[in-house]
PDB file of C-alpha atoms in Angstrom:
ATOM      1  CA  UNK A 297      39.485 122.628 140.696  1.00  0.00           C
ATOM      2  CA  UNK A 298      40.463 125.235 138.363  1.00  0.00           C
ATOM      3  CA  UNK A 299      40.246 129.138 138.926  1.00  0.00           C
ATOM      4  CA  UNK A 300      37.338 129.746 136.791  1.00  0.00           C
ATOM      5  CA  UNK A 301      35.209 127.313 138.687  1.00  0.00           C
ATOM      6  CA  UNK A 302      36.432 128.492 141.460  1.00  0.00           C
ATOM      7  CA  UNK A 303      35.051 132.158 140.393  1.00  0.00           C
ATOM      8  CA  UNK A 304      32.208 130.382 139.478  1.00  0.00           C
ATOM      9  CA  UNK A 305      31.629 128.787 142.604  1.00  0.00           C
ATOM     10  CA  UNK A 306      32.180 132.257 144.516  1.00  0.00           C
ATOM     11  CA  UNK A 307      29.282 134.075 142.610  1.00  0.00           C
ATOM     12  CA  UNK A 308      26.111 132.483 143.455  1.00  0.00           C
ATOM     13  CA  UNK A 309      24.107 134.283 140.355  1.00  0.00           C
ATOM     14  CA  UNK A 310      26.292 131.915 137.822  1.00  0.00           C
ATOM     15  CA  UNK A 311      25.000 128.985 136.939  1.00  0.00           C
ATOM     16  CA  UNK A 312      27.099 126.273 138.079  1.00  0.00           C
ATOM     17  CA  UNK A 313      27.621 123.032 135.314  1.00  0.00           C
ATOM     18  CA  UNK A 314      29.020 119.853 136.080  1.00  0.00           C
ATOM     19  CA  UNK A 315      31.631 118.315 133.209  1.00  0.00           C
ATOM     20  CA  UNK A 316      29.837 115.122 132.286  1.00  0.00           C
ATOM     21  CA  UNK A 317      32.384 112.378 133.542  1.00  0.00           C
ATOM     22  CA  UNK A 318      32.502 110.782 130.250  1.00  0.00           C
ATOM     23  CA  UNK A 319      33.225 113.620 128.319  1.00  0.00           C
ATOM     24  CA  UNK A 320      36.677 113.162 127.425  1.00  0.00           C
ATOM     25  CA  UNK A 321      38.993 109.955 127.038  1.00  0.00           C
ATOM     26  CA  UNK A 322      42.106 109.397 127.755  1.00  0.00           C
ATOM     27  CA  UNK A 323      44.386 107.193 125.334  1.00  0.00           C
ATOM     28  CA  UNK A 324      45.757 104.040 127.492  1.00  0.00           C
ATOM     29  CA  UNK A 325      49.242 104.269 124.932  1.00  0.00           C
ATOM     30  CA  UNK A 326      49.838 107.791 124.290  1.00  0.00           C
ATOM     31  CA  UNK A 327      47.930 110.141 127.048  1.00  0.00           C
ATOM     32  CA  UNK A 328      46.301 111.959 124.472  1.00  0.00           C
ATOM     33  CA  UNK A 329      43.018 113.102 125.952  1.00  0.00           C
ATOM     34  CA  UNK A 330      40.516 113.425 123.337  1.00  0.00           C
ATOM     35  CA  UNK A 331      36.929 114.044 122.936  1.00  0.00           C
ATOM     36  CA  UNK A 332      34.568 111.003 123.654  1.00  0.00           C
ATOM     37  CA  UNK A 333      32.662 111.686 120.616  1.00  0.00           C
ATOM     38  CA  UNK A 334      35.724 112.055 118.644  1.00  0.00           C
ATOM     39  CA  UNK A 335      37.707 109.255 119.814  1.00  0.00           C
ATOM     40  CA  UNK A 336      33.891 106.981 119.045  1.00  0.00           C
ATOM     41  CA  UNK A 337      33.374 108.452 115.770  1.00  0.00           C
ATOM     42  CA  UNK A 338      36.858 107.350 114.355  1.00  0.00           C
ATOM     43  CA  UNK A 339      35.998 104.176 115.592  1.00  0.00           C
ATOM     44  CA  UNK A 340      37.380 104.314 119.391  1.00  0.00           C
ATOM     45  CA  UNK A 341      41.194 104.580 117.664  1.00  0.00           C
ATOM     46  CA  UNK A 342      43.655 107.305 118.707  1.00  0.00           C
ATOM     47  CA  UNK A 343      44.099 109.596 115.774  1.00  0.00           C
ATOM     48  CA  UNK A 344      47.893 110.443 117.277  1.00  0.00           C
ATOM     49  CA  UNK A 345      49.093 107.022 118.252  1.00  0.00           C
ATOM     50  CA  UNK A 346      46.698 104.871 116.080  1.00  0.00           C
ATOM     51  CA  UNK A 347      45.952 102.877 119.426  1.00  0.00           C
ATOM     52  CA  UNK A 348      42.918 100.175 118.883  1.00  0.00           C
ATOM     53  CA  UNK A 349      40.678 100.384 121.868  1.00  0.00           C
ATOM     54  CA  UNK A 350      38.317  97.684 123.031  1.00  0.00           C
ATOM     55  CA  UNK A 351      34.800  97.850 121.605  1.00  0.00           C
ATOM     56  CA  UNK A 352      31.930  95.900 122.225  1.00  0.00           C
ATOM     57  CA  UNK A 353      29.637  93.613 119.843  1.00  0.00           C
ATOM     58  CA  UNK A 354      27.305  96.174 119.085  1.00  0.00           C
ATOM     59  CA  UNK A 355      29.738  98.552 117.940  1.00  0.00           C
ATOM     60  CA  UNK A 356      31.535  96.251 116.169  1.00  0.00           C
ATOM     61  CA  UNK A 357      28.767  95.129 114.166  1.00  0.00           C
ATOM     62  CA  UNK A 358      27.783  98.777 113.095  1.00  0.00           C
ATOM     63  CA  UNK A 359      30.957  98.781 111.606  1.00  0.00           C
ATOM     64  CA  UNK A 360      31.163  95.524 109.723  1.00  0.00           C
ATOM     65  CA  UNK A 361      27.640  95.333 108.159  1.00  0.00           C
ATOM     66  CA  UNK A 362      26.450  97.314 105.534  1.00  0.00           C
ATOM     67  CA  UNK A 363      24.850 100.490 106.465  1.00  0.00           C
ATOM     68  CA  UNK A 364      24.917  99.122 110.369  1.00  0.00           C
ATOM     69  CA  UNK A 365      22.183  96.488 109.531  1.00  0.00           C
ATOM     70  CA  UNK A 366      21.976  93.258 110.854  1.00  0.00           C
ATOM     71  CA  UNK A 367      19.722  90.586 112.683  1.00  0.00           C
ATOM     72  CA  UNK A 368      21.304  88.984 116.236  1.00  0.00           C
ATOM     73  CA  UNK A 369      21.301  85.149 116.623  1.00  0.00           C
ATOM     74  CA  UNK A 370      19.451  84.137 119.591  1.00  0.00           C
ATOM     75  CA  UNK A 371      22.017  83.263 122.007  1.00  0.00           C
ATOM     76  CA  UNK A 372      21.381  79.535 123.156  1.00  0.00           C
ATOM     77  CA  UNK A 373      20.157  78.863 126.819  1.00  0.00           C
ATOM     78  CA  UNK A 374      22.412  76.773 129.154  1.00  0.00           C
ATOM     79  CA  UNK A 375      22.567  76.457 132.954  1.00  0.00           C
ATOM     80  CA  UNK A 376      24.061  79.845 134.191  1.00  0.00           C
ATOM     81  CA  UNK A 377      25.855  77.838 137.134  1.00  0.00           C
ATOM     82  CA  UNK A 378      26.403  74.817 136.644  1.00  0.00           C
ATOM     83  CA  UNK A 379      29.196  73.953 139.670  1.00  0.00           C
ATOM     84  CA  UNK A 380      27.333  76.049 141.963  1.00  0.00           C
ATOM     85  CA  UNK A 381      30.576  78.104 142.355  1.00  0.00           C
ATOM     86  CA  UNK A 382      31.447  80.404 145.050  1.00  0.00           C
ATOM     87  CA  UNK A 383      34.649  82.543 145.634  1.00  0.00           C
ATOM     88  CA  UNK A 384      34.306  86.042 147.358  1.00  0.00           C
ATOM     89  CA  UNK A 385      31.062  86.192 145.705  1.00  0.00           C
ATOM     90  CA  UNK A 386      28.615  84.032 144.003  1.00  0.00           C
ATOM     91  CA  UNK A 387      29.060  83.151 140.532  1.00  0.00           C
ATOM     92  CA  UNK A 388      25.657  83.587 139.948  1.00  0.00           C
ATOM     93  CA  UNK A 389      26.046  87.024 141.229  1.00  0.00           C
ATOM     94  CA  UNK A 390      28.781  88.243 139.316  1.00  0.00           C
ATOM     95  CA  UNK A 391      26.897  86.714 136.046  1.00  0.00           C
ATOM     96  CA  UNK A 392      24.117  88.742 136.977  1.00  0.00           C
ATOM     97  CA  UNK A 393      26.261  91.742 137.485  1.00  0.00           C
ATOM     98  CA  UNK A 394      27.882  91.157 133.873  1.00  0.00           C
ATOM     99  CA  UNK A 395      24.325  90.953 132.256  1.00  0.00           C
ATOM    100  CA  UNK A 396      23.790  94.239 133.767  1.00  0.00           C
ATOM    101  CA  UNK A 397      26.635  96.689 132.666  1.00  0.00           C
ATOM    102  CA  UNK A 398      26.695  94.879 128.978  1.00  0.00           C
ATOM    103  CA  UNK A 399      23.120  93.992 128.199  1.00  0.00           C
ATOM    104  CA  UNK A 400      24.349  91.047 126.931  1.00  0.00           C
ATOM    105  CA  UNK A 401      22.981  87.329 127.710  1.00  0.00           C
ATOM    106  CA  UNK A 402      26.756  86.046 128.139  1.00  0.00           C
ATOM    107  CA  UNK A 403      30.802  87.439 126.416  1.00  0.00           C
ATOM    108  CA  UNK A 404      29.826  85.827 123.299  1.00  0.00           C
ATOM    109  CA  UNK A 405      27.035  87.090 120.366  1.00  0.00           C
ATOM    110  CA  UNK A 406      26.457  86.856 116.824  1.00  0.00           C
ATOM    111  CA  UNK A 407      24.903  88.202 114.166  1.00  0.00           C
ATOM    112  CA  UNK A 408      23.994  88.236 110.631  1.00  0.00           C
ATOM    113  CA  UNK A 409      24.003  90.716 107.499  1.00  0.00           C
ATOM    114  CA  UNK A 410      25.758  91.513 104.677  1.00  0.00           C
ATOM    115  CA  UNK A 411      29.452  92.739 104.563  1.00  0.00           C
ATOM    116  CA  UNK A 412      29.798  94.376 100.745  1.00  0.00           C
ATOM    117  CA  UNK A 413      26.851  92.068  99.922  1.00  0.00           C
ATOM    118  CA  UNK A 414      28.380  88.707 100.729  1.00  0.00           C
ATOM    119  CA  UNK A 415      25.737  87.300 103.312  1.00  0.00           C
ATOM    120  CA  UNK A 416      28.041  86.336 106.599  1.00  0.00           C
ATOM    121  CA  UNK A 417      27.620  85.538 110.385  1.00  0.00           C
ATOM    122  CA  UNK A 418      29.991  87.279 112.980  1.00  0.00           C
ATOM    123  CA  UNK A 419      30.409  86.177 116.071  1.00  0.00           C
ATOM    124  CA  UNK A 420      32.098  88.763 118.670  1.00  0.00           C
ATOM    125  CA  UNK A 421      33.650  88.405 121.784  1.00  0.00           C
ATOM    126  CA  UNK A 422      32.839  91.289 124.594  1.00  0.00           C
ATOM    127  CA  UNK A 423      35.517  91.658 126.750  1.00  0.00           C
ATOM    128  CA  UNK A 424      33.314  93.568 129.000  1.00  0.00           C
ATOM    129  CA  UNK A 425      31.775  90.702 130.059  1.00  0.00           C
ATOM    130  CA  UNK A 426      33.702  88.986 132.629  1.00  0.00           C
ATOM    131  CA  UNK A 427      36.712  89.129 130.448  1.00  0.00           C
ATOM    132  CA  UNK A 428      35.371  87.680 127.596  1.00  0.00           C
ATOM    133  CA  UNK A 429      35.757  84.221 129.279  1.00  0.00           C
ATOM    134  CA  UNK A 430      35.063  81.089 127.555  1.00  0.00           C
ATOM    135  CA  UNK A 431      32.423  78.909 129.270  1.00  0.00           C
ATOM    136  CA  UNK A 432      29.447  76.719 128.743  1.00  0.00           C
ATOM    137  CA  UNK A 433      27.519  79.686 126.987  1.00  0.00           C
ATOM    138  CA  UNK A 434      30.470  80.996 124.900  1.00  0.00           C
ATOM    139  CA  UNK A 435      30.659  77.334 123.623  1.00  0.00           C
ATOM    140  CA  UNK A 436      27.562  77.150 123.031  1.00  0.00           C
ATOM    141  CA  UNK A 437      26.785  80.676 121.300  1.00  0.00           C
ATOM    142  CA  UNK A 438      29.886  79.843 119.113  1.00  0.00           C
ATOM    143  CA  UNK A 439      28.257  76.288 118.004  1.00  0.00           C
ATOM    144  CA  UNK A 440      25.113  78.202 117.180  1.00  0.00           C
ATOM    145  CA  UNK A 441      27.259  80.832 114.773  1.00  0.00           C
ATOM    146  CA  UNK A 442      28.501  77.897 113.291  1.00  0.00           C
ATOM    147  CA  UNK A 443      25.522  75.728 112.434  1.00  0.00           C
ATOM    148  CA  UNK A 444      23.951  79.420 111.343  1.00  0.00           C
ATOM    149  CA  UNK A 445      26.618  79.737 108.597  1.00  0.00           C
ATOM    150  CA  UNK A 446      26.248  76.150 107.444  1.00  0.00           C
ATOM    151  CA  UNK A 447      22.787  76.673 106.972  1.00  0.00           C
ATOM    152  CA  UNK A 448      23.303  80.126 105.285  1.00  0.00           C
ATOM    153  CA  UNK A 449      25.640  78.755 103.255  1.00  0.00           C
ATOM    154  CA  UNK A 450      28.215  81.316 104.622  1.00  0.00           C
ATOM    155  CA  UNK A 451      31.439  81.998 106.057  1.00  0.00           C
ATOM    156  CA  UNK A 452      31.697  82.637 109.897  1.00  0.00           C
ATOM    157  CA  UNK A 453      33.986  85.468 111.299  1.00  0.00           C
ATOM    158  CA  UNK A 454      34.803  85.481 114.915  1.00  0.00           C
ATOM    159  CA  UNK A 455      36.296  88.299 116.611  1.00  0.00           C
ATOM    160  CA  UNK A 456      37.963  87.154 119.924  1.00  0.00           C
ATOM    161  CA  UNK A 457      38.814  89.035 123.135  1.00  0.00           C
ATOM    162  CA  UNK A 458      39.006  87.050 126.157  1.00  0.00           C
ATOM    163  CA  UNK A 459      41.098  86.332 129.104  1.00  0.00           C
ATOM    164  CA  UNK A 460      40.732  82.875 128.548  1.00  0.00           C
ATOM    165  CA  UNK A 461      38.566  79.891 129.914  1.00  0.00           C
ATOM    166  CA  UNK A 462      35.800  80.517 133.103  1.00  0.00           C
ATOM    167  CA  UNK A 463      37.308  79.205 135.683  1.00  0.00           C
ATOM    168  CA  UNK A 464      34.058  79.559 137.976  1.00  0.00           C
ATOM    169  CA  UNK A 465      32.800  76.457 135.330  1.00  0.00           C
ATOM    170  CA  UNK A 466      36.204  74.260 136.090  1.00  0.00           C
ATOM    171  CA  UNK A 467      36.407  71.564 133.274  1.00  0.00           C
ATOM    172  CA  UNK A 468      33.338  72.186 131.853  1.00  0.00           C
ATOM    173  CA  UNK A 469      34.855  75.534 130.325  1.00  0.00           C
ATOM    174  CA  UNK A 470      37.727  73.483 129.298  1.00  0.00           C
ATOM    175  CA  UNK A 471      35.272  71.684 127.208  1.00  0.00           C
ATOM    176  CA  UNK A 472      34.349  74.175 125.365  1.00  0.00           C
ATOM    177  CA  UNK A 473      38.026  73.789 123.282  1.00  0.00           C
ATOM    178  CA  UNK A 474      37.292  70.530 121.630  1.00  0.00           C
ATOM    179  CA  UNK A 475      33.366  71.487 121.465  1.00  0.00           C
ATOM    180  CA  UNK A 476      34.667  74.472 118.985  1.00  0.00           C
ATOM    181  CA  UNK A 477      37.243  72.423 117.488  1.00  0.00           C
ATOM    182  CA  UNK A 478      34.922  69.738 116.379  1.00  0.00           C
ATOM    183  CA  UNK A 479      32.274  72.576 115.073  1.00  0.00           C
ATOM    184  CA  UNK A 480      34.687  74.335 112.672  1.00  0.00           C
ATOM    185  CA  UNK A 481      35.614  70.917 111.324  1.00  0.00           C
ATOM    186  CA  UNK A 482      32.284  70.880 110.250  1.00  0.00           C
ATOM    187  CA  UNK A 483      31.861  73.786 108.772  1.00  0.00           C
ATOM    188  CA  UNK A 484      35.454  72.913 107.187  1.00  0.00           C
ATOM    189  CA  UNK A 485      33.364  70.006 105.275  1.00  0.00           C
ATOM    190  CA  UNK A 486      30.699  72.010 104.005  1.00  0.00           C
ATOM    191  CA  UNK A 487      33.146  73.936 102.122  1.00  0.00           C
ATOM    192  CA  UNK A 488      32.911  77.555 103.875  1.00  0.00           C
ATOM    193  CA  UNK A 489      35.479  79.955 105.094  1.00  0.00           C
ATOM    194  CA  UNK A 490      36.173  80.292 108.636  1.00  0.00           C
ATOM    195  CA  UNK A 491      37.874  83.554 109.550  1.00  0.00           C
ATOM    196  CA  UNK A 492      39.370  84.912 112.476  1.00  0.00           C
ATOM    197  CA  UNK A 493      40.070  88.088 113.564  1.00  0.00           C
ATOM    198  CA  UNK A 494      41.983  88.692 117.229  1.00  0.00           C
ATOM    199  CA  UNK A 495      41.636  91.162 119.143  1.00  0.00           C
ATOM    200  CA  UNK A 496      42.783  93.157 122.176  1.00  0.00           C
ATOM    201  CA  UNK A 497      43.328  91.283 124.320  1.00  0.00           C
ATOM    202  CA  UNK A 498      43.010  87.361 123.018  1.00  0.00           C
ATOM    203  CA  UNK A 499      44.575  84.772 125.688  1.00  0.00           C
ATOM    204  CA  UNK A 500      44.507  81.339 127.397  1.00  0.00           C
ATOM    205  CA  UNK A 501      42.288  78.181 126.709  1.00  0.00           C
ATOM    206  CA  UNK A 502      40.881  80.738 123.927  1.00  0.00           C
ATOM    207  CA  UNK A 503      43.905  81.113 121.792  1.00  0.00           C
ATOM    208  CA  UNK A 504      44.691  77.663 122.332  1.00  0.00           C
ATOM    209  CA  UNK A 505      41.559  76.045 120.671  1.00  0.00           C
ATOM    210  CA  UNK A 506      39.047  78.040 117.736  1.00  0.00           C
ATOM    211  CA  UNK A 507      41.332  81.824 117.769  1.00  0.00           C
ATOM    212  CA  UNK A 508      43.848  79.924 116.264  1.00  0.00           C
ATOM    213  CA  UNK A 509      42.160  77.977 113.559  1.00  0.00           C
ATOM    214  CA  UNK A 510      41.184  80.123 111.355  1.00  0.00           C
ATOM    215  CA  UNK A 511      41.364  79.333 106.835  1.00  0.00           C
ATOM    216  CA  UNK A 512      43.030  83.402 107.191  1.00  0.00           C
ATOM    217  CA  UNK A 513      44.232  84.710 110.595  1.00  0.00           C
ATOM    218  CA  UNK A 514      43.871  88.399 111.374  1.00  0.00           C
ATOM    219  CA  UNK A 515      44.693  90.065 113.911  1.00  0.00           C
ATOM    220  CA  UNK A 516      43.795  94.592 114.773  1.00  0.00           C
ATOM    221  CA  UNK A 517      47.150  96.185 115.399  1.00  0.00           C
ATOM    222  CA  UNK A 518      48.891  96.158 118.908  1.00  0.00           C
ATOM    223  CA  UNK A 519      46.583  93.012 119.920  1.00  0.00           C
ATOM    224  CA  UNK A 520      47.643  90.801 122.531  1.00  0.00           C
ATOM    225  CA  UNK A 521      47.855  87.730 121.828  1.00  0.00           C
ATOM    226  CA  UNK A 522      49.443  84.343 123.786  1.00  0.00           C
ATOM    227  CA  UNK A 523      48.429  81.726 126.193  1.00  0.00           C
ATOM    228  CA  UNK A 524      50.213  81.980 128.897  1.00  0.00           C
ATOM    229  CA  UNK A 525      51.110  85.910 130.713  1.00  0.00           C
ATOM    230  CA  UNK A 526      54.949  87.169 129.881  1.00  0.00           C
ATOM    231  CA  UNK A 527      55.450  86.661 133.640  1.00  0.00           C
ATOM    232  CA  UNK A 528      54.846  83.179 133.466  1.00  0.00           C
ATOM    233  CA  UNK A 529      56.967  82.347 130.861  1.00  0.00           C
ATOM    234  CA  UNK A 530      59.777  84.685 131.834  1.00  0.00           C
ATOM    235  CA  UNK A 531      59.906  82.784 135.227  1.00  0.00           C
ATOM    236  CA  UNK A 532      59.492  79.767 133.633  1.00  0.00           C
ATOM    237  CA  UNK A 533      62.345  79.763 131.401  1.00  0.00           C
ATOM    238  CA  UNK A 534      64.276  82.287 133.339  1.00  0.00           C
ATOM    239  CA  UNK A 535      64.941  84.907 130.319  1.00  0.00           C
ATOM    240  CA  UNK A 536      64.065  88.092 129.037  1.00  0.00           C
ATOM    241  CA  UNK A 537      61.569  87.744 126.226  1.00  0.00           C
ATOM    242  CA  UNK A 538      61.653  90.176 123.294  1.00  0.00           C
ATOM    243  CA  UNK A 539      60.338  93.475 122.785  1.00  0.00           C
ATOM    244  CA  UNK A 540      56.992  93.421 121.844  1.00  0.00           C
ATOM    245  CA  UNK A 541      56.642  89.475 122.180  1.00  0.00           C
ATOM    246  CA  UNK A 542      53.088  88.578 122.015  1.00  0.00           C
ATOM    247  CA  UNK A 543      51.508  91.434 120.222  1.00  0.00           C
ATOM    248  CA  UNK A 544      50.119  91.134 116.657  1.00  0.00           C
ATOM    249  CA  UNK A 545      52.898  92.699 114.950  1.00  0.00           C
ATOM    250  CA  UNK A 546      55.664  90.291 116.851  1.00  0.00           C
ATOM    251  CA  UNK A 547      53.573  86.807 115.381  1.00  0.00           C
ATOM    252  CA  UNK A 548      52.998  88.428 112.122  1.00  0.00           C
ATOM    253  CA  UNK A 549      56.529  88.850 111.975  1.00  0.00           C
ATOM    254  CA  UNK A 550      57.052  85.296 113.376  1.00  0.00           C
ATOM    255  CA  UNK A 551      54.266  83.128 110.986  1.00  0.00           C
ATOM    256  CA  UNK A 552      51.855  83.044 113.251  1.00  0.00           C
ATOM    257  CA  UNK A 553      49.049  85.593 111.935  1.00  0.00           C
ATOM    258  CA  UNK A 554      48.542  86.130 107.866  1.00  0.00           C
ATOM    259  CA  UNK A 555      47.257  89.844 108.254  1.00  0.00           C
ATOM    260  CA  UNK A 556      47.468  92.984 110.706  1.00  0.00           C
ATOM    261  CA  UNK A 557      44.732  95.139 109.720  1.00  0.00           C
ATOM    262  CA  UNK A 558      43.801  98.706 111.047  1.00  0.00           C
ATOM    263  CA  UNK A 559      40.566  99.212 111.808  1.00  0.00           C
ATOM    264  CA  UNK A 560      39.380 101.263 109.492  1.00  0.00           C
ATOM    265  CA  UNK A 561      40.239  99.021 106.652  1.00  0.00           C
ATOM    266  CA  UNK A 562      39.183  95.966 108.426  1.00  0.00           C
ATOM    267  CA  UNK A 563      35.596  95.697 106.780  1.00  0.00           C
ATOM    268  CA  UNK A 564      36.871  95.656 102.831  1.00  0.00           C
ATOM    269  CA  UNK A 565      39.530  93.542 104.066  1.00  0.00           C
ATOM    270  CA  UNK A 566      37.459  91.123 104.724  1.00  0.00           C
ATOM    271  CA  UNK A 567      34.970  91.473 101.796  1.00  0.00           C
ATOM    272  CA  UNK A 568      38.047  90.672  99.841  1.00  0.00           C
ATOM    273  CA  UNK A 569      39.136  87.410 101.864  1.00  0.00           C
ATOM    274  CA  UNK A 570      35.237  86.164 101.296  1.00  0.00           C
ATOM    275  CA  UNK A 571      34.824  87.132  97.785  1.00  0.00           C
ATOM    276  CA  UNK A 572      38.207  84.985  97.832  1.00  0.00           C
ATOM    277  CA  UNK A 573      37.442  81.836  99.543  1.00  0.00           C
ATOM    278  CA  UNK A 574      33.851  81.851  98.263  1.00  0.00           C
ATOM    279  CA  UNK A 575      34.338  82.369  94.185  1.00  0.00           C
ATOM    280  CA  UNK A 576      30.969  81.089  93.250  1.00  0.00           C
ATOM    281  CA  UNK A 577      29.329  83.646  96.014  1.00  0.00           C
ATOM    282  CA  UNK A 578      27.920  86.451  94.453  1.00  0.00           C
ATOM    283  CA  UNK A 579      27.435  89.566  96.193  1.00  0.00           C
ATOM    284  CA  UNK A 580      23.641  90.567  97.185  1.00  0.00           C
TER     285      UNK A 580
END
């Protein structure tokens, strides 16, 4: 407690206020505490460090579309627990608890608008939601973006963030992989773009199936991105691995992502790689 709220305190004809808790935020790279409002408005990166926070789908899509418009895909029902899985808790439970703090259906939604004109769907991955894990919904959420671009005639852009596959789903999660393999093929034949975009962080089954199949691969700055943890592999091959090693700038480096692009340019960016791989698109 600081010495004016300790005066405060002491003189009961003051009014007392409470600091919202949410007022300021503290940067995760730098320290740099910063206004909430601040750090949101230049969106949710450090102005000192240029650190790329997590943000959710909503957010994301205010960004993307033009003026913040855009109409959500229904998100495609599928048995919530399908193993009947139990750890410390019930998986049922901890879906439940995910639906709560997001307001989401499931780690995976999509949406579609205009980005400079050109009529796309977006698919983005919430983090938020029990680690933007990859299970029977994600799959299916992901099919749906798909078939939604094919019939729009469209390209599909998927951001990803996830720890990987659900493990509370066992091998039907690791279904999912050649599910979303076989969908981009077909949207592959029908001629459209399919663009991804990685973000913080982007891991496991995820990175090893559709985040790393995109036409263009892009990546936010300072992403990570790998399958398995730097732990694992250290032990496994029993060396130091580089500085760096599995963030975006490292695989750009290293062929393995075409772009890193800030934030802030990541929308006209992207109107560029459509009006690109779609010539005989128009814009709106």
């Amino acid at each position: 407690m600081s010495w004016i709220d300790r005066v405060r305190n002491a003189v009961p004809f003051l009014q007392k206020k409470e600091t919202p808790d949410n007022l300021w935020h503290k940067c995760p790279s730098c320290g740099t505490m910063l206004f909430t409002k601040e750090y949101e408005d230049n969106q949710s990166v450090c102005p000192k460090c240029q650190h790329h926070g997590r943000i959710g789908p909503d957010a994301r899509f205010d960004l993307l579309f033009d003026s913040g418009i855009y109409t959500p895909l229904p998100s495609p029902q599928v048995r919530d627990d399908p193993l009947k899985f139990r750890d410390s808790k019930r998986y049922a439970d901890r879906i439940k608890a995910a639906r709560a703090k997001t307001g989401e259906s499931d780690a995976l939604i999509n949406a579609s608008g205009t980005i400079e004109g050109f009529r796309t769907i977006v698919g983005v991955q919430d983090f938020a939601f029990m680690g933007g894990s990859m299970g029977l919904a994600v799959g299916a959420a992901f099919v749906a973006g798909i078939e939604a671009a094919i019939a729009e005639k469209c390209p599909y852009i998927i951001f990803t963030a996830a720890g990987g596959a659900r493990m509370q789903e066992g091998i039907l999660s690791l279904m999912q992989m050649p599910k979303t393999t076989v969908a981009i093929q077909r949207l592959r034949e029908a001629g459209l773009p399919y663009i991804v975009v990685m973000t913080d962080p982007t891991t496991g089954g995820v990175t090893a199936s559709y985040a790393m199949l995109g036409d263009v691969q892009l990546a936010e700055p300072g992403a990570l991105i790998g399958f398995a943890g730097q732990r694992v592999i250290e032990s496994t091959i029993r060396e130091k691995l580089p500085e760096g090693f599995q963030r975006a700038e490292y695989l750009l480096d290293h062929g393995m992502l075409d772009m890193v692009v800030h934030r802030h340019k990541l929308r006209a960016e992207l109107a560029r790689l459509i009006a690109y791989l779609c010539p005989g698109k128009q814009a709106a």
